[in-house]
Amino acid sequence: MLELKKGVDILAETGGVRTIDEAKAIIQQHLDAENLEKLSPITNEEALVKIANAIALCEPDDVFIDTGSEADGALIREYSLRKGEEKKLAKDGHTIHFDLPQDQARLVNQTFYIVNEGEKLSALAKSTLRADALQYVRDNMRGIMRGKTMLIGFFCRGPAGADAAIPAIEISSSGYVFHSAALLYRNCYDRFDAEVERKGLFFTNLHSEGLNRPEDVPNARIFMDRSWLTTYSAFCTYAGNTLLMKKGNHRFSVDCATYLRPGEELSEHMFITGMAGPGGRKTYFAGAAPSGCGKTTTAMVGTEFVGDDLAQMWIADDGTVRAVNPEKGIFGIVEDVNREGDPYLMDCLRGDGTEVIWSNVLIDADGVPHWTGNGEPAPLEGVNFQGEWYQGKTDDQGNEIPMSHKNARCTLLCSAIKNHATEANADPAGVPIKVVTYSGRDADTMPPVWVAKDNDEGVAIGASIVSAATATEIGASGVRRQPWANAPFIPGPLADYMDAQFKFFNHANLSKEGKPIMAGLNYFLTHADRGSAGKGLLGEKRDVKVWLGWLELYAHGDVEAIETPIGYIPKYEDLQKLFAEIDKEYPRSLYTMQFSIYVDKIVDRIDLQTEAYGKEENLPTQLFEVYEAQKVALAALKDEHGPIVQPDQLG
Ligand code: SPV
Ligand code: MN
C-alpha cells in the first residue's frame, strides 16, 4: 500500500509554514532580488511551500536558485571549491572530492523508510516511525545550514514529457552534491511547473552535511518519507547518501510504479544499452545487477549506451516496452576500470576535455588521480580517502589500506562517452526494450547466459539473483539474495512488487514483437567451481560482448538454442563465431565447463529461494509454480544423465 499525504508532513511540521502566503513571506525575506527573480517562474504552490519550510527549518544565511544556466553551474562549482568540498586536479575540468572515511558508501544501517503506524513494508527494508523521524529532524536539522548557502534546483528524472519521467526538487547546502546533480540529472527549471502538472506529483530532497565531522557520521540519517515523497539526509556527503534524486527518489519511483500504475510501469535498478545487430538494426537491453557487479561495464559494451544505473519503463501504445534513463550522467565505480575492459570510459578519465568529479581515489603530488586495478604503474604515495597514504600503509587493525577505496567513483556526463546514444537518451519516447537481463555475482551455479522459456520464468530469474556482498554498502558481508538487484530500493512488500512484475511482462497490450525476452547473465563462474585446475574466473570482461551479441541474435530468431530445465542456452558454434569477432579462441572445453548444468547446485538454489520466499505473505503463486516445474525437470534430467549434464547431452 502507498498512502500519499498520510500522517504528519515532517517538513511542514518542523518548518511551520502552512499557507502559500506564509511561504511567499519567508521566501521574500530570505532571497535577494536576483534569486527572487530566478525563482519567479516556479509557481507551483506546493513546491513553494516545501521550499519555504526548508528555509525556515534549516536557517541558511542565503539561498541560491540554480536555473541550470552555464553561469549558475559555474557559481556552484566555485562554491564547492571555496568551501573545500572539491579541489582542482592537474587536468582541466577534473576535481577531487573526499567523503569522510566513515561515509564511503551507502549507510544502509542509517537509512530508513518513514512509516505510518501499522503500515507494511518490505521484509528487507529498515523503517522508522513517523514520530521518531520527526523528532530527529527537529533535533538535528533545525539551523543546520547556519553559516551556509542553501542551493535549490529543479530537475526531471527522465526526459521532460516522457511517460515515466518524474520531476524532483533538490535542496542542499553542499556544492559537491549540486555539482554532481548538474552532471547526473536533467535540469528542468524551465518546465518544472508543466512537468508537475503533467505527472501530478514531484519529489523533494533536503540534505545538509552539517559540520562534516567524523564524529557526526554515526548520527547521520537518510530518511525516505513515502507518504510525502520527501527525503531527508544529514551529516554525510557520499552521493548515494545525499544526492537523493538517485536512490532516494528511485525508491519513490518504485512505489509509484508498483502502487499507482501496477503492471503498467516499472522502476528498475537497470542499465539501458543498445547492440547493433545484422543489417544495422539496433536492439535495446535493460539489465539489472546488484551494486558492484559489472552493471556499468555491461552497459558500455553496447554500441548504443543509454544509461548505467536506473531505468523507468512503461508499456507504450505501440505494444513495446519503452525505457528512459532518469539520469544523464554516471556515478561509476572506478576500481578495475582499465584500458582493456573499459576503453571509452578510460578515454574520458585519462584524456582531455571531459568534466570529471573524482571521489575517494588517490591523488599524487602532481594532482593526478590513481585507483586500484587501472592497469597503470602505481605511485608510492599521495593523499586518499583516509588522508596521507604510502604503499604498504596499514590501518589500526594491521590491514593494508588500498590506494583507492573499493567504492571510489567518477562522476561525468554520459554524453562524454564515445558510444553514448545521447539523442536516444534525450527522447521522451524512450527506447524499445527487446531484451531484459538479470545478473549477480554467482561463482558456482548458473551459466554465463540463459534465456527464460516464458516471461513467468523470466520474472523468476529476476527474483532469484544472488551475489556476494560488495563495497557499495557499509556493513554488508557474505553471499546474499538480491531480488531484481532492486531489493534495497523496494519500499513495500516484495509480494506487491513481484505481482507488478508478472503483470507487466505478461501484459495484454504487449505485441508479439514488442514482448521482450528475459535472460540471466553470470560473469563470475570460477575454474575451481567447475572442477578445473585453472585459476580465477572462467570468463573475462570482453566476453560480455559475446553474451549480449548472442542475446541480440536470439531475440530476433537468428540463432537456435538448446533447451534445458532452466531455459535456453547457446549452441557452441554460434558462440564460437561471436568470439571470433572479438579475436578470441573459444575452446569447446571452456564451453562445456561454462554451460554444463550442475543439477544439484541449481536445485539447492531453488530450495534456498523457495524457503526464503515462503516466509513472505501473499506472494504470487506463479513463482512457486516456476520453481516446482524446474525442480521436476531437473530431477528427470539427473535420472537420465547424472548430476552434471553437458550441453551436448542435451542438444
Ligand atoms: C549503487 O550502489 O548501486 C550505486 C551508487 O549506483 S549509489 O548512489 O550509492 O547507490
Ligand atoms: Mn546503483
PDB file of C-alpha atoms in Angstrom, residues 381-646:
ATOM      1  CA  GLU A 381      52.433   7.893  -2.057  1.00  0.00           C
ATOM      2  CA  GLY A 382      49.743  10.518  -2.145  1.00  0.00           C
ATOM      3  CA  VAL A 383      46.520  11.510  -0.439  1.00  0.00           C
ATOM      4  CA  ASN A 384      43.428   9.305  -0.448  1.00  0.00           C
ATOM      5  CA  PHE A 385      40.113   8.780   1.342  1.00  0.00           C
ATOM      6  CA  GLN A 386      41.785   8.300   4.726  1.00  0.00           C
ATOM      7  CA  GLY A 387      44.457  11.048   4.415  1.00  0.00           C
ATOM      8  CA  GLU A 388      48.168  10.673   3.671  1.00  0.00           C
ATOM      9  CA  TRP A 389      48.891   7.352   2.014  1.00  0.00           C
ATOM     10  CA  TYR A 390      52.017   5.407   1.087  1.00  0.00           C
ATOM     11  CA  GLN A 391      52.402   1.920  -0.320  1.00  0.00           C
ATOM     12  CA  GLY A 392      52.090  -0.672   2.433  1.00  0.00           C
ATOM     13  CA  LYS A 393      50.326   1.668   4.885  1.00  0.00           C
ATOM     14  CA  THR A 394      48.128  -0.288   7.290  1.00  0.00           C
ATOM     15  CA  ASP A 395      45.072   0.658   9.331  1.00  0.00           C
ATOM     16  CA  ASP A 396      44.827   0.274  13.104  1.00  0.00           C
ATOM     17  CA  GLN A 397      43.877  -3.366  12.643  1.00  0.00           C
ATOM     18  CA  GLY A 398      47.008  -4.025  10.629  1.00  0.00           C
ATOM     19  CA  ASN A 399      45.191  -4.380   7.300  1.00  0.00           C
ATOM     20  CA  GLU A 400      46.822  -2.814   4.286  1.00  0.00           C
ATOM     21  CA  ILE A 401      44.969   0.309   3.117  1.00  0.00           C
ATOM     22  CA  PRO A 402      44.284   0.158  -0.608  1.00  0.00           C
ATOM     23  CA  MET A 403      45.360   3.015  -2.852  1.00  0.00           C
ATOM     24  CA  SER A 404      41.724   3.901  -3.564  1.00  0.00           C
ATOM     25  CA  HIS A 405      38.542   2.919  -1.753  1.00  0.00           C
ATOM     26  CA  LYS A 406      36.722  -0.041  -3.327  1.00  0.00           C
ATOM     27  CA  ASN A 407      33.729   2.228  -3.827  1.00  0.00           C
ATOM     28  CA  ALA A 408      35.748   5.178  -5.198  1.00  0.00           C
ATOM     29  CA  ARG A 409      33.809   6.761  -8.040  1.00  0.00           C
ATOM     30  CA  CYS A 410      33.919   9.051 -11.032  1.00  0.00           C
ATOM     31  CA  THR A 411      31.059  11.355 -11.940  1.00  0.00           C
ATOM     32  CA  LEU A 412      30.707  12.534 -15.523  1.00  0.00           C
ATOM     33  CA  LEU A 413      28.176  13.194 -18.252  1.00  0.00           C
ATOM     34  CA  CYS A 414      27.088  10.128 -20.219  1.00  0.00           C
ATOM     35  CA  SER A 415      27.400  12.198 -23.377  1.00  0.00           C
ATOM     36  CA  ALA A 416      31.175  12.369 -22.842  1.00  0.00           C
ATOM     37  CA  ILE A 417      31.397   8.632 -23.514  1.00  0.00           C
ATOM     38  CA  LYS A 418      32.067   7.759 -27.130  1.00  0.00           C
ATOM     39  CA  ASN A 419      29.339   5.154 -27.613  1.00  0.00           C
ATOM     40  CA  HIS A 420      26.675   7.083 -25.753  1.00  0.00           C
ATOM     41  CA  ALA A 421      23.373   7.340 -27.634  1.00  0.00           C
ATOM     42  CA  THR A 422      22.829  10.897 -26.472  1.00  0.00           C
ATOM     43  CA  GLU A 423      19.870  11.528 -28.752  1.00  0.00           C
ATOM     44  CA  ALA A 424      18.108   8.343 -27.674  1.00  0.00           C
ATOM     45  CA  ASN A 425      18.719   9.286 -24.029  1.00  0.00           C
ATOM     46  CA  ALA A 426      17.029  12.637 -24.606  1.00  0.00           C
ATOM     47  CA  ASP A 427      13.980  11.213 -26.379  1.00  0.00           C
ATOM     48  CA  PRO A 428      10.802  11.289 -24.274  1.00  0.00           C
ATOM     49  CA  ALA A 429       9.562   8.292 -26.301  1.00  0.00           C
ATOM     50  CA  GLY A 430      12.326   6.202 -24.698  1.00  0.00           C
ATOM     51  CA  VAL A 431      13.943   3.212 -26.394  1.00  0.00           C
ATOM     52  CA  PRO A 432      12.091  -0.064 -27.102  1.00  0.00           C
ATOM     53  CA  ILE A 433      13.429  -2.776 -24.786  1.00  0.00           C
ATOM     54  CA  LYS A 434      13.711  -6.140 -26.527  1.00  0.00           C
ATOM     55  CA  VAL A 435      15.933  -7.963 -24.027  1.00  0.00           C
ATOM     56  CA  VAL A 436      15.786  -7.858 -20.230  1.00  0.00           C
ATOM     57  CA  THR A 437      18.714  -9.349 -18.321  1.00  0.00           C
ATOM     58  CA  TYR A 438      19.393 -10.183 -14.702  1.00  0.00           C
ATOM     59  CA  SER A 439      22.845 -10.830 -13.306  1.00  0.00           C
ATOM     60  CA  GLY A 440      24.515 -11.299  -9.978  1.00  0.00           C
ATOM     61  CA  ARG A 441      27.828 -12.478  -8.662  1.00  0.00           C
ATOM     62  CA  ASP A 442      27.484 -16.226  -8.723  1.00  0.00           C
ATOM     63  CA  ALA A 443      30.707 -18.248  -8.538  1.00  0.00           C
ATOM     64  CA  ASP A 444      29.382 -21.723  -8.963  1.00  0.00           C
ATOM     65  CA  THR A 445      25.847 -22.306 -10.179  1.00  0.00           C
ATOM     66  CA  MET A 446      24.338 -20.606 -13.228  1.00  0.00           C
ATOM     67  CA  PRO A 447      25.856 -20.495 -16.747  1.00  0.00           C
ATOM     68  CA  PRO A 448      27.092 -17.249 -18.356  1.00  0.00           C
ATOM     69  CA  VAL A 449      23.826 -16.763 -20.241  1.00  0.00           C
ATOM     70  CA  TRP A 450      20.423 -18.459 -20.386  1.00  0.00           C
ATOM     71  CA  VAL A 451      17.033 -17.347 -21.682  1.00  0.00           C
ATOM     72  CA  ALA A 452      13.744 -17.852 -19.881  1.00  0.00           C
ATOM     73  CA  LYS A 453      11.231 -20.050 -21.724  1.00  0.00           C
ATOM     74  CA  ASP A 454       8.463 -17.592 -20.984  1.00  0.00           C
ATOM     75  CA  ASN A 455       8.100 -14.384 -19.064  1.00  0.00           C
ATOM     76  CA  ASP A 456       6.906 -16.027 -15.850  1.00  0.00           C
ATOM     77  CA  GLU A 457      10.253 -17.839 -15.849  1.00  0.00           C
ATOM     78  CA  GLY A 458      11.888 -14.512 -16.668  1.00  0.00           C
ATOM     79  CA  VAL A 459      10.354 -12.874 -13.623  1.00  0.00           C
ATOM     80  CA  ALA A 460      11.612 -15.838 -11.594  1.00  0.00           C
ATOM     81  CA  ILE A 461      15.172 -15.218 -12.872  1.00  0.00           C
ATOM     82  CA  GLY A 462      14.931 -11.657 -11.554  1.00  0.00           C
ATOM     83  CA  ALA A 463      13.565 -12.902  -8.253  1.00  0.00           C
ATOM     84  CA  SER A 464      16.458 -15.364  -7.914  1.00  0.00           C
ATOM     85  CA  ILE A 465      19.512 -13.102  -8.325  1.00  0.00           C
ATOM     86  CA  VAL A 466      22.202 -13.711  -5.712  1.00  0.00           C
ATOM     87  CA  SER A 467      25.502 -12.017  -5.132  1.00  0.00           C
ATOM     88  CA  ALA A 468      28.439 -11.806  -2.844  1.00  0.00           C
ATOM     89  CA  ALA A 469      28.191  -8.596  -0.825  1.00  0.00           C
ATOM     90  CA  THR A 470      30.003  -5.644  -2.379  1.00  0.00           C
ATOM     91  CA  ALA A 471      31.706  -2.499  -1.213  1.00  0.00           C
ATOM     92  CA  THR A 472      28.864  -0.168  -2.092  1.00  0.00           C
ATOM     93  CA  GLU A 473      27.050  -0.821   1.156  1.00  0.00           C
ATOM     94  CA  ILE A 474      28.624  -0.376   4.550  1.00  0.00           C
ATOM     95  CA  GLY A 475      28.141  -3.297   6.918  1.00  0.00           C
ATOM     96  CA  ALA A 476      27.352  -5.990   4.332  1.00  0.00           C
ATOM     97  CA  SER A 477      29.152  -9.332   4.058  1.00  0.00           C
ATOM     98  CA  GLY A 478      28.657 -12.873   2.738  1.00  0.00           C
ATOM     99  CA  VAL A 479      26.503 -14.205  -0.112  1.00  0.00           C
ATOM    100  CA  ARG A 480      23.064 -12.709  -0.319  1.00  0.00           C
ATOM    101  CA  ARG A 481      19.800 -12.933  -2.166  1.00  0.00           C
ATOM    102  CA  GLN A 482      19.354  -9.865  -4.345  1.00  0.00           C
ATOM    103  CA  PRO A 483      15.811  -9.872  -5.748  1.00  0.00           C
ATOM    104  CA  TRP A 484      15.902  -7.992  -9.068  1.00  0.00           C
ATOM    105  CA  ALA A 485      19.051  -6.271  -7.759  1.00  0.00           C
ATOM    106  CA  ASN A 486      16.443  -3.775  -6.651  1.00  0.00           C
ATOM    107  CA  ALA A 487      15.566  -5.022  -3.163  1.00  0.00           C
ATOM    108  CA  PRO A 488      17.396  -2.240  -1.302  1.00  0.00           C
ATOM    109  CA  PHE A 489      15.129   0.160  -3.134  1.00  0.00           C
ATOM    110  CA  ILE A 490      11.763  -1.598  -2.854  1.00  0.00           C
ATOM    111  CA  PRO A 491       9.848   0.072  -0.028  1.00  0.00           C
ATOM    112  CA  GLY A 492       6.685  -2.034   0.050  1.00  0.00           C
ATOM    113  CA  PRO A 493       6.241  -5.797   0.498  1.00  0.00           C
ATOM    114  CA  LEU A 494       8.142  -7.818  -2.133  1.00  0.00           C
ATOM    115  CA  ALA A 495       4.889  -9.622  -2.951  1.00  0.00           C
ATOM    116  CA  ASP A 496       3.386  -6.403  -4.348  1.00  0.00           C
ATOM    117  CA  TYR A 497       6.471  -5.628  -6.401  1.00  0.00           C
ATOM    118  CA  MET A 498       6.639  -9.198  -7.727  1.00  0.00           C
ATOM    119  CA  ASP A 499       2.998  -9.180  -8.665  1.00  0.00           C
ATOM    120  CA  ALA A 500       3.551  -6.000 -10.682  1.00  0.00           C
ATOM    121  CA  GLN A 501       6.454  -7.721 -12.482  1.00  0.00           C
ATOM    122  CA  PHE A 502       4.330 -10.722 -13.513  1.00  0.00           C
ATOM    123  CA  LYS A 503       1.598  -8.379 -14.724  1.00  0.00           C
ATOM    124  CA  PHE A 504       3.970  -6.104 -16.627  1.00  0.00           C
ATOM    125  CA  PHE A 505       5.866  -8.760 -18.555  1.00  0.00           C
ATOM    126  CA  ASN A 506       2.678 -10.629 -19.486  1.00  0.00           C
ATOM    127  CA  HIS A 507       0.646  -7.515 -20.251  1.00  0.00           C
ATOM    128  CA  ALA A 508      -2.091  -7.989 -22.842  1.00  0.00           C
ATOM    129  CA  ASN A 509      -1.044  -4.779 -24.619  1.00  0.00           C
ATOM    130  CA  LEU A 510       2.412  -6.154 -25.420  1.00  0.00           C
ATOM    131  CA  SER A 511       2.618  -7.105 -29.069  1.00  0.00           C
ATOM    132  CA  LYS A 512       4.307 -10.314 -30.191  1.00  0.00           C
ATOM    133  CA  GLU A 513       7.330  -8.362 -31.420  1.00  0.00           C
ATOM    134  CA  GLY A 514       7.191  -5.922 -28.542  1.00  0.00           C
ATOM    135  CA  LYS A 515       7.312  -8.507 -25.786  1.00  0.00           C
ATOM    136  CA  PRO A 516      10.893  -8.674 -24.531  1.00  0.00           C
ATOM    137  CA  ILE A 517      12.825 -11.866 -23.993  1.00  0.00           C
ATOM    138  CA  MET A 518      14.185 -12.291 -20.474  1.00  0.00           C
ATOM    139  CA  ALA A 519      17.559 -13.775 -19.627  1.00  0.00           C
ATOM    140  CA  GLY A 520      20.051 -14.471 -16.889  1.00  0.00           C
ATOM    141  CA  LEU A 521      23.724 -13.463 -17.110  1.00  0.00           C
ATOM    142  CA  ASN A 522      26.590 -14.567 -14.894  1.00  0.00           C
ATOM    143  CA  TYR A 523      30.180 -13.391 -15.336  1.00  0.00           C
ATOM    144  CA  PHE A 524      31.508 -14.832 -12.127  1.00  0.00           C
ATOM    145  CA  LEU A 525      31.815 -18.607 -12.638  1.00  0.00           C
ATOM    146  CA  THR A 526      35.235 -19.784 -11.486  1.00  0.00           C
ATOM    147  CA  HIS A 527      37.520 -22.555 -12.670  1.00  0.00           C
ATOM    148  CA  ALA A 528      37.608 -24.024  -9.191  1.00  0.00           C
ATOM    149  CA  ASP A 529      33.840 -24.389  -9.044  1.00  0.00           C
ATOM    150  CA  ARG A 530      33.715 -26.174 -12.387  1.00  0.00           C
ATOM    151  CA  GLY A 531      36.278 -28.785 -11.409  1.00  0.00           C
ATOM    152  CA  SER A 532      39.089 -27.227 -13.443  1.00  0.00           C
ATOM    153  CA  ALA A 533      42.702 -26.855 -12.344  1.00  0.00           C
ATOM    154  CA  GLY A 534      42.761 -23.336 -13.819  1.00  0.00           C
ATOM    155  CA  LYS A 535      42.674 -20.259 -11.621  1.00  0.00           C
ATOM    156  CA  GLY A 536      40.255 -17.375 -11.297  1.00  0.00           C
ATOM    157  CA  LEU A 537      37.187 -16.609 -13.375  1.00  0.00           C
ATOM    158  CA  LEU A 538      36.137 -18.690 -16.362  1.00  0.00           C
ATOM    159  CA  GLY A 539      35.473 -15.550 -18.363  1.00  0.00           C
ATOM    160  CA  GLU A 540      36.796 -12.053 -18.986  1.00  0.00           C
ATOM    161  CA  LYS A 541      35.225  -8.619 -19.253  1.00  0.00           C
ATOM    162  CA  ARG A 542      35.461  -8.652 -23.044  1.00  0.00           C
ATOM    163  CA  ASP A 543      33.292 -11.792 -23.213  1.00  0.00           C
ATOM    164  CA  VAL A 544      30.301  -9.640 -22.246  1.00  0.00           C
ATOM    165  CA  LYS A 545      30.104  -8.552 -25.867  1.00  0.00           C
ATOM    166  CA  VAL A 546      29.598 -12.167 -26.891  1.00  0.00           C
ATOM    167  CA  TRP A 547      26.850 -12.854 -24.362  1.00  0.00           C
ATOM    168  CA  LEU A 548      24.983  -9.684 -25.353  1.00  0.00           C
ATOM    169  CA  GLY A 549      25.656 -10.353 -29.022  1.00  0.00           C
ATOM    170  CA  TRP A 550      24.159 -13.831 -28.745  1.00  0.00           C
ATOM    171  CA  LEU A 551      21.078 -12.484 -26.975  1.00  0.00           C
ATOM    172  CA  GLU A 552      20.702  -9.885 -29.719  1.00  0.00           C
ATOM    173  CA  LEU A 553      20.632 -12.646 -32.337  1.00  0.00           C
ATOM    174  CA  TYR A 554      18.379 -14.882 -30.275  1.00  0.00           C
ATOM    175  CA  ALA A 555      15.855 -12.115 -29.660  1.00  0.00           C
ATOM    176  CA  HIS A 556      15.362 -11.859 -33.431  1.00  0.00           C
ATOM    177  CA  GLY A 557      15.256 -15.610 -34.047  1.00  0.00           C
ATOM    178  CA  ASP A 558      18.623 -15.582 -35.842  1.00  0.00           C
ATOM    179  CA  VAL A 559      20.127 -18.406 -33.762  1.00  0.00           C
ATOM    180  CA  GLU A 560      18.698 -21.543 -32.253  1.00  0.00           C
ATOM    181  CA  ALA A 561      19.261 -22.605 -28.685  1.00  0.00           C
ATOM    182  CA  ILE A 562      19.442 -25.723 -26.546  1.00  0.00           C
ATOM    183  CA  GLU A 563      16.543 -26.373 -24.211  1.00  0.00           C
ATOM    184  CA  THR A 564      17.335 -27.123 -20.564  1.00  0.00           C
ATOM    185  CA  PRO A 565      15.107 -27.233 -17.466  1.00  0.00           C
ATOM    186  CA  ILE A 566      16.181 -23.679 -16.560  1.00  0.00           C
ATOM    187  CA  GLY A 567      15.760 -22.191 -20.019  1.00  0.00           C
ATOM    188  CA  TYR A 568      17.581 -21.953 -23.338  1.00  0.00           C
ATOM    189  CA  ILE A 569      21.374 -21.901 -23.632  1.00  0.00           C
ATOM    190  CA  PRO A 570      23.525 -21.056 -26.673  1.00  0.00           C
ATOM    191  CA  LYS A 571      24.961 -23.581 -29.118  1.00  0.00           C
ATOM    192  CA  TYR A 572      28.744 -23.827 -29.219  1.00  0.00           C
ATOM    193  CA  GLU A 573      29.090 -22.919 -32.903  1.00  0.00           C
ATOM    194  CA  ASP A 574      27.172 -19.666 -32.524  1.00  0.00           C
ATOM    195  CA  LEU A 575      29.307 -18.578 -29.607  1.00  0.00           C
ATOM    196  CA  GLN A 576      32.492 -19.591 -31.393  1.00  0.00           C
ATOM    197  CA  LYS A 577      31.583 -17.248 -34.272  1.00  0.00           C
ATOM    198  CA  LEU A 578      30.907 -14.384 -31.891  1.00  0.00           C
ATOM    199  CA  PHE A 579      34.177 -14.994 -30.041  1.00  0.00           C
ATOM    200  CA  ALA A 580      35.998 -14.949 -33.380  1.00  0.00           C
ATOM    201  CA  GLU A 581      34.589 -11.449 -33.905  1.00  0.00           C
ATOM    202  CA  ILE A 582      36.400 -10.309 -30.778  1.00  0.00           C
ATOM    203  CA  ASP A 583      39.533 -12.205 -31.872  1.00  0.00           C
ATOM    204  CA  LYS A 584      39.273 -14.779 -29.167  1.00  0.00           C
ATOM    205  CA  GLU A 585      39.681 -18.539 -29.333  1.00  0.00           C
ATOM    206  CA  TYR A 586      36.771 -20.308 -27.705  1.00  0.00           C
ATOM    207  CA  PRO A 587      37.671 -23.932 -26.977  1.00  0.00           C
ATOM    208  CA  ARG A 588      34.828 -26.422 -26.712  1.00  0.00           C
ATOM    209  CA  SER A 589      36.208 -27.487 -23.327  1.00  0.00           C
ATOM    210  CA  LEU A 590      35.581 -23.985 -21.976  1.00  0.00           C
ATOM    211  CA  TYR A 591      32.061 -24.002 -23.413  1.00  0.00           C
ATOM    212  CA  THR A 592      31.383 -27.321 -21.720  1.00  0.00           C
ATOM    213  CA  MET A 593      32.639 -26.029 -18.380  1.00  0.00           C
ATOM    214  CA  GLN A 594      30.573 -22.874 -18.650  1.00  0.00           C
ATOM    215  CA  PHE A 595      27.326 -24.364 -19.912  1.00  0.00           C
ATOM    216  CA  SER A 596      27.082 -27.739 -18.165  1.00  0.00           C
ATOM    217  CA  ILE A 597      24.031 -27.988 -15.965  1.00  0.00           C
ATOM    218  CA  TYR A 598      25.040 -28.613 -12.349  1.00  0.00           C
ATOM    219  CA  VAL A 599      21.741 -30.103 -11.304  1.00  0.00           C
ATOM    220  CA  ASP A 600      22.300 -30.365  -7.546  1.00  0.00           C
ATOM    221  CA  LYS A 601      23.597 -26.825  -7.249  1.00  0.00           C
ATOM    222  CA  ILE A 602      20.642 -25.418  -9.140  1.00  0.00           C
ATOM    223  CA  VAL A 603      18.213 -27.442  -7.035  1.00  0.00           C
ATOM    224  CA  ASP A 604      19.899 -26.115  -3.883  1.00  0.00           C
ATOM    225  CA  ARG A 605      19.403 -22.591  -5.174  1.00  0.00           C
ATOM    226  CA  ILE A 606      15.748 -23.205  -5.916  1.00  0.00           C
ATOM    227  CA  ASP A 607      15.303 -24.635  -2.415  1.00  0.00           C
ATOM    228  CA  LEU A 608      17.014 -21.619  -0.876  1.00  0.00           C
ATOM    229  CA  GLN A 609      14.749 -19.229  -2.773  1.00  0.00           C
ATOM    230  CA  THR A 610      11.603 -21.280  -2.151  1.00  0.00           C
ATOM    231  CA  GLU A 611      12.294 -21.292   1.554  1.00  0.00           C
ATOM    232  CA  ALA A 612      13.087 -17.586   1.748  1.00  0.00           C
ATOM    233  CA  TYR A 613      10.108 -16.522  -0.356  1.00  0.00           C
ATOM    234  CA  GLY A 614       7.913 -18.975   1.533  1.00  0.00           C
ATOM    235  CA  LYS A 615       8.199 -16.651   4.511  1.00  0.00           C
ATOM    236  CA  GLU A 616       6.648 -13.706   2.673  1.00  0.00           C
ATOM    237  CA  GLU A 617       2.909 -13.193   2.776  1.00  0.00           C
ATOM    238  CA  ASN A 618       0.690 -13.197  -0.322  1.00  0.00           C
ATOM    239  CA  LEU A 619       3.474 -13.985  -2.759  1.00  0.00           C
ATOM    240  CA  PRO A 620       2.267 -14.590  -6.338  1.00  0.00           C
ATOM    241  CA  THR A 621       1.857 -18.338  -6.868  1.00  0.00           C
ATOM    242  CA  GLN A 622       3.482 -18.168 -10.313  1.00  0.00           C
ATOM    243  CA  LEU A 623       6.908 -18.014  -8.675  1.00  0.00           C
ATOM    244  CA  PHE A 624       6.471 -21.302  -6.830  1.00  0.00           C
ATOM    245  CA  GLU A 625       4.965 -22.913  -9.926  1.00  0.00           C
ATOM    246  CA  VAL A 626       8.054 -21.997 -11.929  1.00  0.00           C
ATOM    247  CA  TYR A 627      10.400 -23.296  -9.230  1.00  0.00           C
ATOM    248  CA  GLU A 628       8.427 -26.534  -8.865  1.00  0.00           C
ATOM    249  CA  ALA A 629       8.318 -27.211 -12.606  1.00  0.00           C
ATOM    250  CA  GLN A 630      12.053 -26.598 -12.883  1.00  0.00           C
ATOM    251  CA  LYS A 631      12.755 -28.947  -9.992  1.00  0.00           C
ATOM    252  CA  VAL A 632      10.711 -31.728 -11.580  1.00  0.00           C
ATOM    253  CA  ALA A 633      12.522 -31.273 -14.900  1.00  0.00           C
ATOM    254  CA  LEU A 634      15.910 -31.153 -13.185  1.00  0.00           C
ATOM    255  CA  ALA A 635      15.178 -34.386 -11.302  1.00  0.00           C
ATOM    256  CA  ALA A 636      14.246 -36.099 -14.576  1.00  0.00           C
ATOM    257  CA  LEU A 637      17.407 -34.792 -16.194  1.00  0.00           C
ATOM    258  CA  LYS A 638      19.529 -36.103 -13.363  1.00  0.00           C
ATOM    259  CA  ASP A 639      17.871 -39.527 -13.606  1.00  0.00           C
ATOM    260  CA  GLU A 640      18.777 -39.682 -17.255  1.00  0.00           C
ATOM    261  CA  HIS A 641      22.270 -38.148 -17.300  1.00  0.00           C
ATOM    262  CA  GLY A 642      23.569 -37.853 -13.759  1.00  0.00           C
ATOM    263  CA  PRO A 643      24.246 -34.723 -11.678  1.00  0.00           C
ATOM    264  CA  ILE A 644      26.393 -32.835 -14.193  1.00  0.00           C
ATOM    265  CA  VAL A 645      24.895 -32.629 -17.659  1.00  0.00           C
ATOM    266  CA  GLN A 646      26.960 -31.385 -20.581  1.00  0.00           C
TER     267      GLN A 646
END
